[in-house]
Amino acid sequence: MVKPATKWLRGLLRAGKAQQRTATKLAKVLFGPVPAKAKPKPKAKPRSKAVAKTKAKTIAKPRARSASDAVPALAPFATPLSPPRVRKRTAPPPGKWLAAHYAPLPELGQLPGRRLPYFLYLPEKAPSAAMRSRGRPLLVMLHGCEQSATQFADGTRMNRLAERKGYAVLYPQQSLRSHARRCWKWYDKLTQEGGGDVRLIVGAIEQVAARYAIDRARIYICGISAGAGMAHIVALNHPHLFAALGLHSGPVFGAGHNLIGALGVMQHGAAARADAAIDEVLARQPAFPRLPTILLQGLADKVVRPINQTQLVRQSVRVNRLPFDTVVTAQRLPGGAAGGRNPAHAYALHDYQVGKDVLLRVAQVEHLEHAWSGGDASLPFNDKARPDASKMLLDFFASHRRR
């Protein structure tokens, strides 16, 4: 018979091993694979000169290299669908591609704070008569982990669409000094409450809107993965700044609060916090305006699993105070041949409509993993198969203006 104390000790050991496995998995997810410690080489046993010569000849022969030797380890936080192809160079869109940064003014007696670099695309196309009087619409795009702003712009092809539609596009970029994988810290509680990078991103938006002819009633924000989580936080803390919000493969808002918690949210969502987090936002801002939102999610995503989109739908319904008689329409659009010239994933589309306004659009894309739908597959984190997420976002944003 095992004594109670012995049972307790065995349980404690098992719990310790489980925590160690969780911590190791989390480290791989957020910071890449942890290199294994090199094992000390065993001391060579003394051998005769004849044996030593034979061994030297054997070692000198080249070893046949297996295919697995050439495959690098990948951080699973935002794993590409496949190794990127050699990228064909295409002519960039004809507009201006500007690099700048936002640096908040230091408070009296304090040193200057952290700067936020950003890139800005201004279309060459002449503005329409309405844009000449009101200014151009501005789209804010937040990249995911292990992406730069320029890679995000190239992969989504957003600048090409913006050129045709006359949008200016702002790409804030997380610094490597702030996070080694360029991840926005969407899981940080201070950030979720409007601090940290939120202030820098809003400062960059205000700076661009002041320097260029921007329509303040048509500013939109979107992102993918960690960028989607940050876009949601920025919009919830500054709802009067944005006309609409777009989230591609994003985590549910209001949970995490540490690295282990962030991994749990990405894999399982946060059902216990989904409603309460929005209630806290509404309590801080009783006059919270409507926030039209479009949610895109790959159903084969194993990095940020679809349960997050389900809970984001609940949060959007709650923050927009959608009535019980909200009209919900659903349709399913078929896919195309996977190996064809223009492959397409089948996807379902749900619209939540109040009056003439679609306040929530939910797109669920079959077979899409953790990647931008309809992007440039020569770059990581992009899937070339349609639907074209960039086009879907701009089509949704075009029907919304901040009142």
CSV table of C-alpha atoms in Angstrom, one decimal, residues 41-302:
chain,number,residue,atom,x,y,z
A,41,LYS,CA,32.8,14.3,-26.5
A,42,PRO,CA,34.0,11.1,-24.9
A,43,LYS,CA,37.7,10.9,-24.4
A,44,ALA,CA,39.4,8.9,-27.2
A,45,LYS,CA,40.8,5.6,-26.1
A,46,PRO,CA,44.5,5.0,-26.9
A,47,ARG,CA,44.9,3.0,-30.0
A,48,SER,CA,47.7,1.7,-32.1
A,49,LYS,CA,49.2,3.8,-35.0
A,50,ALA,CA,47.8,1.3,-37.5
A,51,VAL,CA,44.3,1.6,-36.2
A,52,ALA,CA,44.6,5.4,-36.1
A,53,LYS,CA,45.6,5.6,-39.7
A,54,THR,CA,42.6,3.4,-40.8
A,55,LYS,CA,40.2,5.6,-38.8
A,56,ALA,CA,41.6,8.8,-40.3
A,57,LYS,CA,40.9,7.4,-43.8
A,58,THR,CA,37.4,6.4,-42.9
A,59,ILE,CA,36.6,9.9,-41.5
A,60,ALA,CA,38.0,11.6,-44.6
A,61,LYS,CA,35.4,10.0,-46.8
A,62,PRO,CA,32.4,12.4,-47.5
A,63,ARG,CA,29.2,11.3,-45.8
A,64,ALA,CA,26.0,11.2,-47.9
A,65,ARG,CA,23.9,14.1,-46.7
A,66,SER,CA,20.2,13.3,-46.0
A,67,ALA,CA,17.4,15.7,-46.9
A,68,SER,CA,16.6,16.3,-43.3
A,69,ASP,CA,20.1,17.9,-42.7
A,70,ALA,CA,19.2,20.9,-44.8
A,71,VAL,CA,15.9,21.7,-43.2
A,72,PRO,CA,16.2,24.5,-40.6
A,73,ALA,CA,14.1,24.5,-37.4
A,74,LEU,CA,11.2,26.9,-37.6
A,75,ALA,CA,9.6,28.8,-34.8
A,76,PRO,CA,6.0,27.6,-34.7
A,77,PHE,CA,4.5,30.9,-33.6
A,78,ALA,CA,3.6,31.7,-37.2
A,79,THR,CA,4.8,28.8,-39.3
A,80,PRO,CA,4.8,29.3,-43.1
A,81,LEU,CA,2.7,26.9,-45.1
A,82,SER,CA,5.7,25.9,-47.1
A,83,PRO,CA,9.2,27.0,-47.8
A,84,PRO,CA,8.9,30.3,-49.8
A,85,ARG,CA,9.6,30.1,-53.5
A,86,VAL,CA,12.3,32.3,-55.2
A,87,ARG,CA,10.4,35.5,-55.4
A,88,LYS,CA,9.9,37.1,-58.8
A,89,ARG,CA,10.6,40.8,-58.7
A,90,THR,CA,7.6,42.9,-59.8
A,91,ALA,CA,7.5,46.6,-60.3
A,92,PRO,CA,6.4,48.4,-57.1
A,93,PRO,CA,3.2,50.5,-57.2
A,94,PRO,CA,3.9,54.0,-58.5
A,95,GLY,CA,3.1,55.9,-55.3
A,96,LYS,CA,5.5,57.3,-52.7
A,97,TRP,CA,6.9,54.9,-50.1
A,98,LEU,CA,8.1,56.9,-47.1
A,99,ALA,CA,10.0,55.9,-44.0
A,100,ALA,CA,9.6,57.9,-40.8
A,101,HIS,CA,9.2,57.4,-37.0
A,102,TYR,CA,7.1,58.8,-34.2
A,103,ALA,CA,8.8,59.9,-31.0
A,104,PRO,CA,6.6,61.2,-28.2
A,105,LEU,CA,7.8,64.4,-26.5
A,106,PRO,CA,9.5,63.6,-23.2
A,107,GLU,CA,7.8,64.8,-20.0
A,108,LEU,CA,9.5,67.5,-18.0
A,109,GLY,CA,12.5,66.1,-16.3
A,110,GLN,CA,12.5,62.8,-18.1
A,111,LEU,CA,14.6,61.3,-20.9
A,112,PRO,CA,13.1,60.8,-24.4
A,113,GLY,CA,11.0,57.6,-24.7
A,114,ARG,CA,11.0,54.8,-27.3
A,115,ARG,CA,10.5,55.7,-30.9
A,116,LEU,CA,8.1,53.8,-33.2
A,117,PRO,CA,9.3,53.4,-36.8
A,118,TYR,CA,6.7,53.3,-39.6
A,119,PHE,CA,6.3,53.3,-43.3
A,120,LEU,CA,3.7,55.2,-45.3
A,121,TYR,CA,2.3,54.6,-48.8
A,122,LEU,CA,0.8,57.6,-50.6
A,123,PRO,CA,-0.8,56.7,-53.9
A,124,GLU,CA,0.2,58.5,-57.1
A,125,LYS,CA,-3.4,58.4,-58.4
A,126,ALA,CA,-5.0,61.9,-58.3
A,127,PRO,CA,-7.6,62.1,-55.5
A,128,SER,CA,-11.3,62.3,-56.4
A,129,ALA,CA,-13.3,65.4,-55.9
A,130,ALA,CA,-14.5,64.1,-52.6
A,131,MET,CA,-11.0,63.3,-51.5
A,132,ARG,CA,-9.7,66.7,-52.5
A,133,SER,CA,-12.2,68.3,-50.1
A,134,ARG,CA,-12.1,65.8,-47.3
A,135,GLY,CA,-8.7,64.1,-47.7
A,136,ARG,CA,-7.7,60.5,-48.5
A,137,PRO,CA,-8.8,57.5,-46.4
A,138,LEU,CA,-6.1,56.1,-44.2
A,139,LEU,CA,-5.6,52.4,-43.5
A,140,VAL,CA,-3.4,51.3,-40.6
A,141,MET,CA,-1.8,47.8,-41.1
A,142,LEU,CA,-0.2,45.9,-38.2
A,143,HIS,CA,2.1,43.0,-39.1
A,144,GLY,CA,2.4,39.7,-37.3
A,145,CYS,CA,5.4,38.1,-35.4
A,146,GLU,CA,8.6,37.5,-37.4
A,147,GLN,CA,7.4,40.1,-40.0
A,148,SER,CA,8.6,43.5,-40.9
A,149,ALA,CA,6.4,46.3,-42.1
A,150,THR,CA,7.8,46.0,-45.6
A,151,GLN,CA,7.3,42.2,-45.7
A,152,PHE,CA,3.7,42.7,-44.6
A,153,ALA,CA,3.1,45.3,-47.3
A,154,ASP,CA,4.6,43.1,-50.0
A,155,GLY,CA,2.9,39.9,-48.8
A,156,THR,CA,-0.6,41.4,-48.6
A,157,ARG,CA,-0.2,43.5,-51.8
A,158,MET,CA,-2.2,46.1,-50.0
A,159,ASN,CA,-0.4,49.0,-51.6
A,160,ARG,CA,-1.5,48.0,-55.1
A,161,LEU,CA,-5.1,48.0,-54.1
A,162,ALA,CA,-4.6,51.2,-52.2
A,163,GLU,CA,-3.2,52.8,-55.4
A,164,ARG,CA,-6.4,51.9,-57.3
A,165,LYS,CA,-8.7,53.1,-54.6
A,166,GLY,CA,-6.8,56.2,-53.5
A,167,TYR,CA,-6.0,55.0,-49.9
A,168,ALA,CA,-3.0,56.1,-47.9
A,169,VAL,CA,-1.6,53.1,-45.9
A,170,LEU,CA,0.4,53.3,-42.7
A,171,TYR,CA,2.6,50.4,-41.5
A,172,PRO,CA,3.8,50.8,-37.9
A,173,GLN,CA,6.7,48.5,-37.2
A,174,GLN,CA,7.5,46.8,-33.9
A,175,SER,CA,11.2,47.2,-33.0
A,176,LEU,CA,13.5,44.2,-32.4
A,177,ARG,CA,14.6,46.0,-29.2
A,178,SER,CA,11.1,45.8,-27.9
A,179,HIS,CA,10.5,42.2,-29.0
A,180,ALA,CA,13.1,39.8,-30.5
A,181,ARG,CA,10.4,38.4,-32.9
A,182,ARG,CA,8.8,41.8,-33.6
A,183,CYS,CA,5.6,40.6,-31.8
A,184,TRP,CA,3.2,43.2,-30.6
A,185,LYS,CA,2.5,42.6,-26.9
A,186,TRP,CA,-1.3,42.0,-27.2
A,187,TYR,CA,-1.3,39.8,-24.1
A,188,ASP,CA,0.2,42.5,-21.8
A,189,LYS,CA,-2.4,43.8,-19.4
A,190,LEU,CA,-1.1,47.4,-19.4
A,191,THR,CA,-1.2,47.3,-23.2
A,192,GLN,CA,-4.8,46.0,-23.2
A,193,GLU,CA,-5.7,49.0,-21.0
A,194,GLY,CA,-4.3,51.4,-23.5
A,195,GLY,CA,-0.7,51.8,-22.5
A,196,GLY,CA,2.6,50.6,-24.0
A,197,ASP,CA,2.6,50.4,-27.8
A,198,VAL,CA,-1.0,51.6,-28.1
A,199,ARG,CA,0.1,55.2,-27.4
A,200,LEU,CA,2.9,55.0,-29.9
A,201,ILE,CA,0.6,53.6,-32.6
A,202,VAL,CA,-2.0,56.3,-32.0
A,203,GLY,CA,0.7,58.9,-31.9
A,204,ALA,CA,2.0,57.8,-35.4
A,205,ILE,CA,-1.6,57.9,-36.7
A,206,GLU,CA,-2.1,61.5,-35.4
A,207,GLN,CA,1.3,62.5,-36.8
A,208,VAL,CA,0.4,61.2,-40.3
A,209,ALA,CA,-3.1,62.7,-40.2
A,210,ALA,CA,-1.6,66.1,-39.3
A,211,ARG,CA,1.1,66.1,-42.0
A,212,TYR,CA,-1.0,64.8,-44.9
A,213,ALA,CA,-4.5,65.4,-46.3
A,214,ILE,CA,-6.3,62.5,-44.4
A,215,ASP,CA,-10.0,62.2,-44.0
A,216,ARG,CA,-10.4,61.9,-40.2
A,217,ALA,CA,-13.8,60.2,-40.7
A,218,ARG,CA,-12.3,57.4,-42.7
A,219,ILE,CA,-9.4,55.9,-40.7
A,220,TYR,CA,-9.4,52.1,-40.5
A,221,ILE,CA,-7.1,49.6,-38.7
A,222,CYS,CA,-6.4,46.0,-39.2
A,223,GLY,CA,-3.7,43.3,-38.7
A,224,ILE,CA,-2.9,39.6,-38.6
A,225,SER,CA,-2.1,37.4,-35.7
A,226,ALA,CA,-0.3,39.5,-33.0
A,227,GLY,CA,-1.0,42.5,-35.2
A,228,ALA,CA,-4.7,41.7,-35.2
A,229,GLY,CA,-4.6,41.4,-31.4
A,230,MET,CA,-2.9,44.8,-31.2
A,231,ALA,CA,-5.3,46.4,-33.8
A,232,HIS,CA,-8.2,45.3,-31.6
A,233,ILE,CA,-6.7,46.8,-28.5
A,234,VAL,CA,-6.0,50.1,-30.2
A,235,ALA,CA,-9.5,50.3,-31.6
A,236,LEU,CA,-11.2,49.4,-28.3
A,237,ASN,CA,-9.2,52.1,-26.4
A,238,HIS,CA,-9.6,54.8,-29.1
A,239,PRO,CA,-13.0,53.9,-30.8
A,240,HIS,CA,-13.7,57.5,-31.9
A,241,LEU,CA,-10.6,57.5,-34.0
A,242,PHE,CA,-11.6,54.6,-36.3
A,243,ALA,CA,-14.4,54.0,-38.8
A,244,ALA,CA,-14.0,50.2,-38.9
A,245,LEU,CA,-11.7,47.4,-37.7
A,246,GLY,CA,-10.4,44.3,-39.4
A,247,LEU,CA,-8.9,41.2,-37.7
A,248,HIS,CA,-7.2,38.4,-39.6
A,249,SER,CA,-6.3,35.3,-37.5
A,250,GLY,CA,-6.3,37.3,-34.3
A,251,PRO,CA,-6.5,36.2,-30.6
A,252,VAL,CA,-9.5,37.0,-28.5
A,253,PHE,CA,-9.2,40.3,-26.5
A,254,GLY,CA,-8.7,40.7,-22.8
A,255,ALA,CA,-6.8,37.6,-21.6
A,256,GLY,CA,-3.3,36.2,-21.5
A,257,HIS,CA,-1.5,38.7,-19.3
A,258,ASN,CA,1.8,36.7,-19.5
A,259,LEU,CA,3.6,34.4,-21.9
A,260,ILE,CA,2.1,31.2,-20.7
A,261,GLY,CA,-1.4,32.8,-20.7
A,262,ALA,CA,-0.8,34.0,-24.3
A,263,LEU,CA,-0.1,30.5,-25.5
A,264,GLY,CA,-3.2,29.3,-23.8
A,265,VAL,CA,-5.4,32.0,-25.5
A,266,MET,CA,-4.0,31.1,-28.9
A,267,GLN,CA,-4.8,27.5,-28.5
A,268,HIS,CA,-8.0,27.5,-26.5
A,269,GLY,CA,-9.4,31.1,-26.5
A,270,ALA,CA,-10.5,32.7,-23.3
A,271,ALA,CA,-14.2,31.8,-22.7
A,272,ALA,CA,-14.1,33.0,-19.0
A,273,ARG,CA,-12.9,36.4,-20.0
A,274,ALA,CA,-14.5,37.1,-23.4
A,275,ASP,CA,-17.6,38.9,-22.0
A,276,ALA,CA,-16.0,40.4,-18.9
A,277,ALA,CA,-13.2,42.0,-20.9
A,278,ILE,CA,-15.7,43.9,-23.1
A,279,ASP,CA,-17.8,44.9,-20.1
A,280,GLU,CA,-14.7,46.5,-18.6
A,281,VAL,CA,-14.1,48.5,-21.8
A,282,LEU,CA,-17.7,49.7,-21.9
A,283,ALA,CA,-17.6,50.6,-18.2
A,284,ARG,CA,-14.5,52.8,-18.9
A,285,GLN,CA,-16.2,54.4,-22.0
A,286,PRO,CA,-20.0,54.6,-21.5
A,287,ALA,CA,-20.4,56.5,-24.8
A,288,PHE,CA,-18.6,53.8,-26.8
A,289,PRO,CA,-19.6,54.3,-30.5
A,290,ARG,CA,-20.4,51.5,-33.0
A,291,LEU,CA,-17.3,49.7,-34.2
A,292,PRO,CA,-18.0,47.9,-37.5
A,293,THR,CA,-15.7,44.8,-37.7
A,294,ILE,CA,-14.7,42.2,-40.2
A,295,LEU,CA,-13.2,38.9,-38.9
A,296,LEU,CA,-11.2,36.5,-41.1
A,297,GLN,CA,-10.0,33.1,-39.9
A,298,GLY,CA,-8.5,30.0,-41.5
A,299,LEU,CA,-10.3,26.9,-40.2
A,300,ALA,CA,-7.0,24.9,-40.5
A,301,ASP,CA,-5.1,27.4,-38.4
A,302,LYS,CA,-3.2,25.6,-35.6
